[in-house]
């Protein structure tokens, strides 16, 4: 038996409509309220992370890299509507993609207790262990040799904010969100969606976010 997922406008308590996932005719926010998540005081109004409404282009692109990935992983689905970024409340779905189904096994809230801002800041262009061969060709003879916090480093960051930002998200935040100890699971719905049905929902968000397959930065 499979579940049905759709994307529909739902009226929030603030008097505007927000496009939410609706699973078996029930908005995702209703499920959150029913689970009485300790870290989610009021789910109505939360910003869908796939909407293109996050503050930074790098954050929007990062989310869509995860949405489009075939990897089994925890994918952000909702964030705090006040901050519109990953600094506060982030709700994830554990997503598994199979040939005929896409599963959302668990829904959880990211626990920031172990988040290390110092490591996060150092996980950008100077995270050499994440370098590809192309990175070494582009950066190996200049910025990769710089010391973190140097004047040259900060000059590079100011001129390349998008590149620094998305590298930090890929190199630190993504692995952080995959650690079981960093997620407080609030619901285990074990939803299974037919691949075609799921693809329609994804494409609806892609349209809403103005995605055309290219980076926002580009």
mmCIF file of C-alpha atoms in Angstrom:
data_model
loop_
_atom_site.group_PDB
_atom_site.id
_atom_site.type_symbol
_atom_site.label_atom_id
_atom_site.label_comp_id
_atom_site.label_asym_id
_atom_site.label_seq_id
_atom_site.Cartn_x
_atom_site.Cartn_y
_atom_site.Cartn_z
ATOM 1 C CA UNK A 1 0.000 0.000 0.000
ATOM 2 C CA UNK A 2 1.310 3.437 -0.918
ATOM 3 C CA UNK A 3 0.538 6.924 0.309
ATOM 4 C CA UNK A 4 -0.330 9.907 -1.836
ATOM 5 C CA UNK A 5 1.678 13.133 -1.675
ATOM 6 C CA UNK A 6 0.587 16.468 -3.133
ATOM 7 C CA UNK A 7 1.588 20.118 -2.819
ATOM 8 C CA UNK A 8 -1.310 22.421 -2.002
ATOM 9 C CA UNK A 9 -1.842 25.942 -0.657
ATOM 10 C CA UNK A 10 -2.841 25.777 2.996
ATOM 11 C CA UNK A 11 -4.058 28.834 4.912
ATOM 12 C CA UNK A 12 -1.763 29.607 7.840
ATOM 13 C CA UNK A 13 -2.684 31.246 11.101
ATOM 14 C CA UNK A 14 -1.062 34.425 9.818
ATOM 15 C CA UNK A 15 -3.681 34.901 7.116
ATOM 16 C CA UNK A 16 -1.692 33.823 4.061
ATOM 17 C CA UNK A 17 -1.410 30.610 2.106
ATOM 18 C CA UNK A 18 1.716 28.457 2.238
ATOM 19 C CA UNK A 19 2.377 25.549 -0.083
ATOM 20 C CA UNK A 20 2.764 22.425 2.017
ATOM 21 C CA UNK A 21 3.062 18.724 1.376
ATOM 22 C CA UNK A 22 -0.325 17.095 1.806
ATOM 23 C CA UNK A 23 -0.066 13.371 2.526
ATOM 24 C CA UNK A 24 -3.237 11.321 2.191
ATOM 25 C CA UNK A 25 -5.263 14.556 2.236
ATOM 26 C CA UNK A 26 -3.644 15.758 5.478
ATOM 27 C CA UNK A 27 -1.169 18.698 5.543
ATOM 28 C CA UNK A 28 2.292 17.933 6.902
ATOM 29 C CA UNK A 29 1.741 20.587 9.580
ATOM 30 C CA UNK A 30 -1.241 18.681 10.960
ATOM 31 C CA UNK A 31 0.908 15.584 11.376
ATOM 32 C CA UNK A 32 3.517 17.651 13.222
ATOM 33 C CA UNK A 33 0.887 19.032 15.560
ATOM 34 C CA UNK A 34 -0.517 15.552 16.176
ATOM 35 C CA UNK A 35 2.946 14.262 17.067
ATOM 36 C CA UNK A 36 3.207 17.149 19.555
ATOM 37 C CA UNK A 37 6.843 17.738 18.758
ATOM 38 C CA UNK A 38 8.556 19.307 21.756
ATOM 39 C CA UNK A 39 10.803 21.466 19.604
ATOM 40 C CA UNK A 40 7.984 22.593 17.280
ATOM 41 C CA UNK A 41 5.714 24.903 19.253
ATOM 42 C CA UNK A 42 3.616 25.951 16.252
ATOM 43 C CA UNK A 43 4.034 24.228 12.900
ATOM 44 C CA UNK A 44 1.560 26.341 10.939
ATOM 45 C CA UNK A 45 3.542 28.979 9.088
ATOM 46 C CA UNK A 46 6.815 27.058 8.858
ATOM 47 C CA UNK A 47 8.643 27.726 5.583
ATOM 48 C CA UNK A 48 8.987 24.806 3.158
ATOM 49 C CA UNK A 49 12.721 24.430 2.574
ATOM 50 C CA UNK A 50 12.110 23.539 -1.088
ATOM 51 C CA UNK A 51 10.222 26.750 -1.822
ATOM 52 C CA UNK A 52 13.222 28.838 -2.882
ATOM 53 C CA UNK A 53 12.485 31.138 0.051
ATOM 54 C CA UNK A 54 15.672 30.611 2.051
ATOM 55 C CA UNK A 55 17.786 33.719 2.565
ATOM 56 C CA UNK A 56 20.853 32.709 0.579
ATOM 57 C CA UNK A 57 21.197 31.351 -2.947
ATOM 58 C CA UNK A 58 23.694 28.791 -1.627
ATOM 59 C CA UNK A 59 21.124 27.494 0.875
ATOM 60 C CA UNK A 60 18.456 27.088 -1.800
ATOM 61 C CA UNK A 61 20.869 25.306 -4.127
ATOM 62 C CA UNK A 62 22.100 23.079 -1.302
ATOM 63 C CA UNK A 63 18.554 21.961 -0.507
ATOM 64 C CA UNK A 64 17.849 21.148 -4.129
ATOM 65 C CA UNK A 65 21.047 19.134 -4.420
ATOM 66 C CA UNK A 66 19.692 16.980 -1.612
ATOM 67 C CA UNK A 67 16.162 16.800 -3.035
ATOM 68 C CA UNK A 68 17.493 15.608 -6.402
ATOM 69 C CA UNK A 69 20.062 13.213 -4.956
ATOM 70 C CA UNK A 70 19.490 9.464 -5.135
ATOM 71 C CA UNK A 71 21.259 8.958 -1.807
ATOM 72 C CA UNK A 72 19.427 7.752 1.279
ATOM 73 C CA UNK A 73 19.655 10.718 3.604
ATOM 74 C CA UNK A 74 17.955 13.220 5.876
ATOM 75 C CA UNK A 75 16.601 16.028 3.698
ATOM 76 C CA UNK A 76 15.441 19.415 5.055
ATOM 77 C CA UNK A 77 11.732 19.970 4.461
ATOM 78 C CA UNK A 78 10.709 22.837 6.787
ATOM 79 C CA UNK A 79 12.517 25.701 8.506
ATOM 80 C CA UNK A 80 11.610 28.563 10.834
ATOM 81 C CA UNK A 81 9.578 31.151 8.933
ATOM 82 C CA UNK A 82 11.220 34.011 10.831
ATOM 83 C CA UNK A 83 14.846 33.137 10.135
ATOM 84 C CA UNK A 84 14.390 31.466 6.714
ATOM 85 C CA UNK A 85 17.721 29.665 7.011
ATOM 86 C CA UNK A 86 19.450 26.794 8.823
ATOM 87 C CA UNK A 87 20.276 28.726 11.989
ATOM 88 C CA UNK A 88 17.177 27.821 13.961
ATOM 89 C CA UNK A 89 14.440 25.216 13.546
ATOM 90 C CA UNK A 90 15.087 22.692 10.772
ATOM 91 C CA UNK A 91 12.822 19.705 10.183
ATOM 92 C CA UNK A 92 14.097 16.829 8.062
ATOM 93 C CA UNK A 93 12.637 13.747 6.439
ATOM 94 C CA UNK A 94 14.621 10.547 6.177
ATOM 95 C CA UNK A 95 14.288 9.827 2.455
ATOM 96 C CA UNK A 96 14.933 6.532 0.682
ATOM 97 C CA UNK A 97 14.484 6.305 -3.082
ATOM 98 C CA UNK A 98 13.748 2.968 -4.703
ATOM 99 C CA UNK A 99 12.872 2.045 -8.274
ATOM 100 C CA UNK A 100 9.131 2.318 -7.764
ATOM 101 C CA UNK A 101 8.734 4.109 -4.454
ATOM 102 C CA UNK A 102 10.144 6.971 -2.424
ATOM 103 C CA UNK A 103 9.966 6.471 1.340
ATOM 104 C CA UNK A 104 9.821 9.039 4.111
ATOM 105 C CA UNK A 105 10.512 6.735 7.030
ATOM 106 C CA UNK A 106 10.940 9.277 9.810
ATOM 107 C CA UNK A 107 10.488 12.975 10.443
ATOM 108 C CA UNK A 108 12.821 14.736 12.833
ATOM 109 C CA UNK A 109 14.134 18.030 14.165
ATOM 110 C CA UNK A 110 17.811 18.918 13.940
ATOM 111 C CA UNK A 111 19.394 19.198 17.385
ATOM 112 C CA UNK A 112 22.069 21.924 17.312
ATOM 113 C CA UNK A 113 23.643 21.015 20.676
ATOM 114 C CA UNK A 114 26.729 19.481 19.041
ATOM 115 C CA UNK A 115 27.013 22.001 16.203
ATOM 116 C CA UNK A 116 30.528 23.458 16.163
ATOM 117 C CA UNK A 117 30.581 26.942 14.651
ATOM 118 C CA UNK A 118 34.357 26.933 14.542
ATOM 119 C CA UNK A 119 34.426 23.734 12.480
ATOM 120 C CA UNK A 120 31.620 25.032 10.286
ATOM 121 C CA UNK A 121 33.528 28.230 9.514
ATOM 122 C CA UNK A 122 36.622 26.216 8.611
ATOM 123 C CA UNK A 123 34.746 23.806 6.340
ATOM 124 C CA UNK A 124 34.632 26.091 3.314
ATOM 125 C CA UNK A 125 37.384 26.731 0.792
ATOM 126 C CA UNK A 126 40.076 25.676 3.284
ATOM 127 C CA UNK A 127 38.554 22.227 3.840
ATOM 128 C CA UNK A 128 41.197 20.600 1.656
ATOM 129 C CA UNK A 129 40.132 17.017 2.383
ATOM 130 C CA UNK A 130 36.947 17.705 0.408
ATOM 131 C CA UNK A 131 38.841 18.968 -2.652
ATOM 132 C CA UNK A 132 38.279 17.384 -6.035
ATOM 133 C CA UNK A 133 40.920 17.306 -8.757
ATOM 134 C CA UNK A 134 39.209 20.317 -10.304
ATOM 135 C CA UNK A 135 39.404 22.174 -6.981
ATOM 136 C CA UNK A 136 43.124 21.552 -6.789
ATOM 137 C CA UNK A 137 43.565 22.875 -10.331
ATOM 138 C CA UNK A 138 41.562 26.010 -9.532
ATOM 139 C CA UNK A 139 42.704 26.781 -5.988
ATOM 140 C CA UNK A 140 45.754 24.648 -5.239
ATOM 141 C CA UNK A 141 48.348 27.318 -5.943
ATOM 142 C CA UNK A 142 46.749 30.259 -4.125
ATOM 143 C CA UNK A 143 43.763 30.297 -1.734
ATOM 144 C CA UNK A 144 44.260 26.662 -0.657
ATOM 145 C CA UNK A 145 47.640 27.710 0.750
ATOM 146 C CA UNK A 146 46.198 30.521 2.860
ATOM 147 C CA UNK A 147 45.772 30.446 6.628
ATOM 148 C CA UNK A 148 42.255 30.570 8.030
ATOM 149 C CA UNK A 149 41.517 34.087 9.220
ATOM 150 C CA UNK A 150 44.238 35.748 7.191
ATOM 151 C CA UNK A 151 43.515 38.976 5.330
ATOM 152 C CA UNK A 152 43.817 37.169 2.005
ATOM 153 C CA UNK A 153 41.363 34.517 3.178
ATOM 154 C CA UNK A 154 38.719 37.075 4.177
ATOM 155 C CA UNK A 155 39.250 38.983 0.946
ATOM 156 C CA UNK A 156 38.526 35.757 -0.941
ATOM 157 C CA UNK A 157 35.427 35.054 1.148
ATOM 158 C CA UNK A 158 34.058 38.541 0.549
ATOM 159 C CA UNK A 159 34.487 38.114 -3.202
ATOM 160 C CA UNK A 160 33.282 34.487 -3.281
ATOM 161 C CA UNK A 161 30.541 34.369 -0.664
ATOM 162 C CA UNK A 162 28.379 31.899 -2.577
ATOM 163 C CA UNK A 163 31.230 29.423 -3.115
ATOM 164 C CA UNK A 164 32.319 29.625 0.510
ATOM 165 C CA UNK A 165 28.753 29.259 1.732
ATOM 166 C CA UNK A 166 27.788 26.212 -0.293
ATOM 167 C CA UNK A 167 31.062 24.482 0.571
ATOM 168 C CA UNK A 168 30.361 24.931 4.284
ATOM 169 C CA UNK A 169 26.876 23.523 3.803
ATOM 170 C CA UNK A 170 28.132 20.517 1.824
ATOM 171 C CA UNK A 171 31.199 19.809 3.937
ATOM 172 C CA UNK A 172 29.824 20.359 7.445
ATOM 173 C CA UNK A 173 26.062 20.833 7.640
ATOM 174 C CA UNK A 174 25.118 17.929 5.406
ATOM 175 C CA UNK A 175 27.181 15.337 7.349
ATOM 176 C CA UNK A 176 25.960 16.890 10.598
ATOM 177 C CA UNK A 177 22.346 16.315 9.601
ATOM 178 C CA UNK A 178 23.051 12.681 8.755
ATOM 179 C CA UNK A 179 24.287 11.830 12.257
ATOM 180 C CA UNK A 180 21.544 10.043 14.180
ATOM 181 C CA UNK A 181 22.606 11.705 17.435
ATOM 182 C CA UNK A 182 21.920 15.110 15.895
ATOM 183 C CA UNK A 183 18.283 14.395 15.052
ATOM 184 C CA UNK A 184 15.367 14.235 17.458
ATOM 185 C CA UNK A 185 12.879 11.965 15.704
ATOM 186 C CA UNK A 186 9.337 13.167 16.286
ATOM 187 C CA UNK A 187 7.352 10.880 13.973
ATOM 188 C CA UNK A 188 7.816 7.561 12.177
ATOM 189 C CA UNK A 189 5.040 7.575 9.572
ATOM 190 C CA UNK A 190 6.765 5.146 7.189
ATOM 191 C CA UNK A 191 5.207 6.878 4.189
ATOM 192 C CA UNK A 192 5.724 5.223 0.811
ATOM 193 C CA UNK A 193 4.981 7.227 -2.331
ATOM 194 C CA UNK A 194 4.871 5.958 -5.890
ATOM 195 C CA UNK A 195 7.821 7.378 -7.791
ATOM 196 C CA UNK A 196 5.620 9.119 -10.360
ATOM 197 C CA UNK A 197 3.410 10.696 -7.710
ATOM 198 C CA UNK A 198 6.460 11.887 -5.779
ATOM 199 C CA UNK A 199 8.033 13.332 -8.921
ATOM 200 C CA UNK A 200 4.931 15.448 -9.538
ATOM 201 C CA UNK A 201 5.174 16.913 -6.023
ATOM 202 C CA UNK A 202 8.872 17.644 -6.486
ATOM 203 C CA UNK A 203 8.234 19.337 -9.812
ATOM 204 C CA UNK A 204 5.520 21.468 -8.250
ATOM 205 C CA UNK A 205 8.011 22.784 -5.723
ATOM 206 C CA UNK A 206 10.566 23.228 -8.490
ATOM 207 C CA UNK A 207 8.097 25.472 -10.298
ATOM 208 C CA UNK A 208 7.282 27.408 -7.135
ATOM 209 C CA UNK A 209 10.988 27.893 -6.430
ATOM 210 C CA UNK A 210 11.688 29.049 -9.975
ATOM 211 C CA UNK A 211 14.121 26.215 -10.558
ATOM 212 C CA UNK A 212 15.172 25.498 -14.122
ATOM 213 C CA UNK A 213 17.884 22.964 -13.391
ATOM 214 C CA UNK A 214 20.512 25.691 -12.944
ATOM 215 C CA UNK A 215 22.034 27.181 -9.834
ATOM 216 C CA UNK A 216 20.403 30.345 -8.496
ATOM 217 C CA UNK A 217 23.876 31.845 -8.511
ATOM 218 C CA UNK A 218 24.256 31.156 -12.219
#
